[in-house]
XYZ file of C-alpha atoms in Angstrom:
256
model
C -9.041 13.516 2.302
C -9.042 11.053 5.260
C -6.217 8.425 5.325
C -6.368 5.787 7.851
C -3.500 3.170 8.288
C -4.926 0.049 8.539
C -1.698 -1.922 9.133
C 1.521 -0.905 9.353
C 3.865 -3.594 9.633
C 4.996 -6.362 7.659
C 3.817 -9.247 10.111
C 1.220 -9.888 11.858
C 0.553 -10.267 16.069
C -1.543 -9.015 18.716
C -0.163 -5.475 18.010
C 0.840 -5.117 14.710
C -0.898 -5.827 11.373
C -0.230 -6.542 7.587
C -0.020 -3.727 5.177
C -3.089 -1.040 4.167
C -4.906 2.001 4.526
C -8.035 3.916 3.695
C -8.835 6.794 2.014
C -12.098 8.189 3.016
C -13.574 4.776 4.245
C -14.497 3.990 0.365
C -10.901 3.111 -1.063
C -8.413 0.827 0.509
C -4.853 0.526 -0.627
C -3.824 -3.409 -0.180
C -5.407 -6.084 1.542
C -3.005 -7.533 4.353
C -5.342 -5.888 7.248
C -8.909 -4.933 6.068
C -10.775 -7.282 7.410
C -8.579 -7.461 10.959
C -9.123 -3.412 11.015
C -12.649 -2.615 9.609
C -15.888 -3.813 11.421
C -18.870 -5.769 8.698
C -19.969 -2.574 8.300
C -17.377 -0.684 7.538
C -16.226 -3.342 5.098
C -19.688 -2.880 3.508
C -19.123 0.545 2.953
C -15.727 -0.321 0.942
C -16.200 0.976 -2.878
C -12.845 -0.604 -4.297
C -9.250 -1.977 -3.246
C -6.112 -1.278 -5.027
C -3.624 -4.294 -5.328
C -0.034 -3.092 -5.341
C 1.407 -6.432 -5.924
C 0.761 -10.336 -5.377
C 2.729 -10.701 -1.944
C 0.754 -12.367 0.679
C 0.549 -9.540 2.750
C -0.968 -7.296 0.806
C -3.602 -9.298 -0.261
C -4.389 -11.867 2.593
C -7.613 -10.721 3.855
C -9.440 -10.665 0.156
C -10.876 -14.119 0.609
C -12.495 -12.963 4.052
C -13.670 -9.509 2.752
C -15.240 -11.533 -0.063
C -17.296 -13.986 2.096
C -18.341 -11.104 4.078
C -19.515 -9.010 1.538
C -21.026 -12.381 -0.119
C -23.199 -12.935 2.858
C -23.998 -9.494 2.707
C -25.344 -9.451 -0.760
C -22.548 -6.888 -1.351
C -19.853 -6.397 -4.107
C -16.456 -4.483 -4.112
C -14.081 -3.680 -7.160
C -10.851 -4.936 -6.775
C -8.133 -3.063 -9.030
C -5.198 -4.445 -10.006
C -1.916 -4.603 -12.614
C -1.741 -8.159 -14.748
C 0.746 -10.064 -12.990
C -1.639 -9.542 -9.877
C -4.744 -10.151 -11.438
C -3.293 -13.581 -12.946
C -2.204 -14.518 -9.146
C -6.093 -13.648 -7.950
C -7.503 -15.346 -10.878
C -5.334 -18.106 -10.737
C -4.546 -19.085 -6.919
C -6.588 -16.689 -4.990
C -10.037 -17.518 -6.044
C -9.608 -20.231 -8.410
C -12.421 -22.499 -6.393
C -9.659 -24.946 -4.980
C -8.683 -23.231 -1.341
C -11.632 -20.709 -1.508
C -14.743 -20.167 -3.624
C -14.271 -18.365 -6.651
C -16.063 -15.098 -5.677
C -15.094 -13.570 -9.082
C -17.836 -15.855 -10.339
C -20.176 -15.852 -7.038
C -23.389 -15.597 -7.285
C -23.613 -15.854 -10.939
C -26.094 -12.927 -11.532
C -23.686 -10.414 -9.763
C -20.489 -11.969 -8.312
C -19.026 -10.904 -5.385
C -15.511 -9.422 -6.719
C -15.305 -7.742 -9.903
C -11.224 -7.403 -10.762
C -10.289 -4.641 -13.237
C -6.851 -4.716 -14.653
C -4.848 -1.677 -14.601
C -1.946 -0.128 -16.703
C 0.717 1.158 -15.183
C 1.535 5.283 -15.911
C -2.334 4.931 -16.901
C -4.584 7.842 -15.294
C -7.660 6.375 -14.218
C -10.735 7.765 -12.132
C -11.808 5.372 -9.849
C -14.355 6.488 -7.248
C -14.272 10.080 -8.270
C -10.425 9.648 -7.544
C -7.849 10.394 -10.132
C -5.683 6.533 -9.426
C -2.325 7.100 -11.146
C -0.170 3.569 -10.939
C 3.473 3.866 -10.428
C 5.976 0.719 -10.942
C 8.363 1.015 -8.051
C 11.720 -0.969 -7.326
C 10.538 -4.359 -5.991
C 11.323 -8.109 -6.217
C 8.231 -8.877 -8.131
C 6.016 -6.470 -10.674
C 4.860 -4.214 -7.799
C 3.292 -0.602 -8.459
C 2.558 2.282 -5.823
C -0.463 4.631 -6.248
C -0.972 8.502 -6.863
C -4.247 9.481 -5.191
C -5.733 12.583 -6.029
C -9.086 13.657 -4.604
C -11.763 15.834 -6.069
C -10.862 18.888 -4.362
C -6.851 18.806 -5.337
C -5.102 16.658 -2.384
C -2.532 14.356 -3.448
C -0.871 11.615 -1.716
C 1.310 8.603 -2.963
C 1.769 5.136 -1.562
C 4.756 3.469 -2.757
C 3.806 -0.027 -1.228
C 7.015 -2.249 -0.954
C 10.032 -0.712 -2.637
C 13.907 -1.070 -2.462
C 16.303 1.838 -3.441
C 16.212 2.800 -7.267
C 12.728 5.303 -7.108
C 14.126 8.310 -10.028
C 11.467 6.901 -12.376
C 9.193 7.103 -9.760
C 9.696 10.413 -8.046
C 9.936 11.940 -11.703
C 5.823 11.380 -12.193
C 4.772 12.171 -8.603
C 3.551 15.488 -6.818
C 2.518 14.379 -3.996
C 1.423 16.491 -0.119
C 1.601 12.657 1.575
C 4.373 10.440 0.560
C 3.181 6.907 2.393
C 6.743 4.679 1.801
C 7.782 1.431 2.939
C 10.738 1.144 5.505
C 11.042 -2.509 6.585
C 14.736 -2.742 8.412
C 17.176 -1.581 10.112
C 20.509 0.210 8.907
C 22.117 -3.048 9.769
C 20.203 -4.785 7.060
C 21.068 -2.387 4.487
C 22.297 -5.668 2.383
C 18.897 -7.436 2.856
C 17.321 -4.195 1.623
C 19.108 -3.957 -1.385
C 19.178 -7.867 -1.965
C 15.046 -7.653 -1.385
C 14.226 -4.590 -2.177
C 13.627 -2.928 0.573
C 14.263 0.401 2.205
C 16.126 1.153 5.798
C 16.208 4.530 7.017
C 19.695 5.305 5.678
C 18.220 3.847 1.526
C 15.367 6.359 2.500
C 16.926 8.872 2.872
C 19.037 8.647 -0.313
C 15.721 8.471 -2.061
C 15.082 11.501 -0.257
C 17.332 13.422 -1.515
C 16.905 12.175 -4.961
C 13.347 13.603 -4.540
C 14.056 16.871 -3.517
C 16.801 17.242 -6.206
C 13.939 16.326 -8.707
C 11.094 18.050 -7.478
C 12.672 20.881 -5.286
C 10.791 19.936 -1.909
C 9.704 17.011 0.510
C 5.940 16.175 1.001
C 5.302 15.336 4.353
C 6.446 10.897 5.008
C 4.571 8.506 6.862
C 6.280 4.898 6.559
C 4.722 1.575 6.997
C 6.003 -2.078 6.655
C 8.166 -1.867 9.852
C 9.299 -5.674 11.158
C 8.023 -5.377 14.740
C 10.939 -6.842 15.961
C 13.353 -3.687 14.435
C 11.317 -1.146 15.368
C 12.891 0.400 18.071
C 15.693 0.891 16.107
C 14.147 1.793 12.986
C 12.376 5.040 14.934
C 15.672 6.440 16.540
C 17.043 6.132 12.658
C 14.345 7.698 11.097
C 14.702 10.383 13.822
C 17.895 11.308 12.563
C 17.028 11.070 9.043
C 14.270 13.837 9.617
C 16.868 15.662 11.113
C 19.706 15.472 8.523
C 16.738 16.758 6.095
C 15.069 19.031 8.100
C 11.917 17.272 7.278
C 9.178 15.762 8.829
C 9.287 11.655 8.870
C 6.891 10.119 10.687
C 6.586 6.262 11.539
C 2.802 5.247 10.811
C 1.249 2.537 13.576
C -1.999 0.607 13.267
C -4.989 3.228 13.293
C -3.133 6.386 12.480
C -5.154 9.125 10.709
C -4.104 11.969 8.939
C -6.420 14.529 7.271
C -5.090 16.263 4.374
């Protein structure tokens, strides 16, 4: 399994981009940076996105993936829980800001949206897609990817502390997790739910108390502006753990 990181911050500029990867240049995971990342013909190639939840960015770029793959003559499958689906449906491509590709062209639109069920197994792709609910400010679920040949990874998406749930119905060899601040915003985190390094690494623990190791950790969702001090706290994180904690950047790969 190929992952790529597509973006890997939670704003946008000329060096950073919004939230996503790819597995295997067929399945992306959120939409902030897929079309800012992936060339027409790699988007072409795209076989289906999962939708963790209905921020804006993690699903920005669906209205430009969708008129490129409309002028195209291509289609993608866009997966998603209900609360997302109703914000696509209802705001996203609803035919006011953008055209409804869910309904464009008539004889085989664009987008085809599939709702899933959280804690419901579901091949997608010839991928075993298990959707997670995670500790978020709105309905927000991470996803348990597990290829044909056995590799597993999980992507929690944005999360705050509070992950037991979580951790109890994951195994996974790539843990892909959100860390958006700074220890010194350890009161936004909780207050947003979001994770620093020090709320990471109490989740950390929690995990290897529950599942008696620590896949390897990538995180994503870093505010360019806290960076620098988010890496020399994750650095002594990995160290208190004896782990492996990497910070992901914009076109990281990692072959599992």
């Amino acid at each position: 399994m190929n992952i790529t990181l597509l973006g890997a911050h939670n704003t946008e500029t000329v060096n950073t981009r919004l939230s996503g990867l790819l597995i295997d240049g067929v399945l992306a995971l959120d939409a902030g940076g897929l079309t800012s990342s992936l060339s027409l013909t790699r988007q072409k190639k795209l076989k289906g996105v999962l939708l963790t939840h209905q921020h804006y960015d993690h699903i920005r770029d669906l209205p430009a993936l969708a008129i490129n793959l409309y002028l195209a003559g291509a289609t993608v499958n866009i997966y998603a829980t209900l609360p997302v689906s109703e914000i696509i449906t209802s705001y996203l491509f609803d035919g006011s800001i953008y055209p409804d590709y869910l309904k464009r062209p008539a004889e085989n639109p664009t987008v085809k949206l599939t709702v899933l069920e959280p804690l419901k197994a579901e091949m997608i792709e010839g991928y075993n897609i298990l959707p997670v609910p995670v500790s978020h400010s709105v309905p927000t679920v991470g996803y348990q990817v597990t290829s044909s040949d056995g590799k597993v990874i999980f992507y929690t998406a944005d999360t705050g502390p509070g992950l037991t749930e979580c951790w109890q119905q994951i195994t996974p060899q790539l843990l892909i997790v959100e860390v958006t601040a700074s220890n010194s915003f350890e009161k936004f985190g909780r207050e947003s739910r979001h994770l620093t390094p020090n709320l990471l690494r109490q989740e950390l623990i929690i995990f290897r108390e529950l599942k008696g190791y620590l896949p390897r950790v990538v995180t994503v969702h870093m505010s360019p502006e806290l960076e620098v001090e988010i890496r020399a706290e994750l650095a002594v994180v990995a160290g208190e753990l004896n782990t492996q904690i990497e910070p992901g950047y914009e076109g990281m790969e990692i072959d599992l």
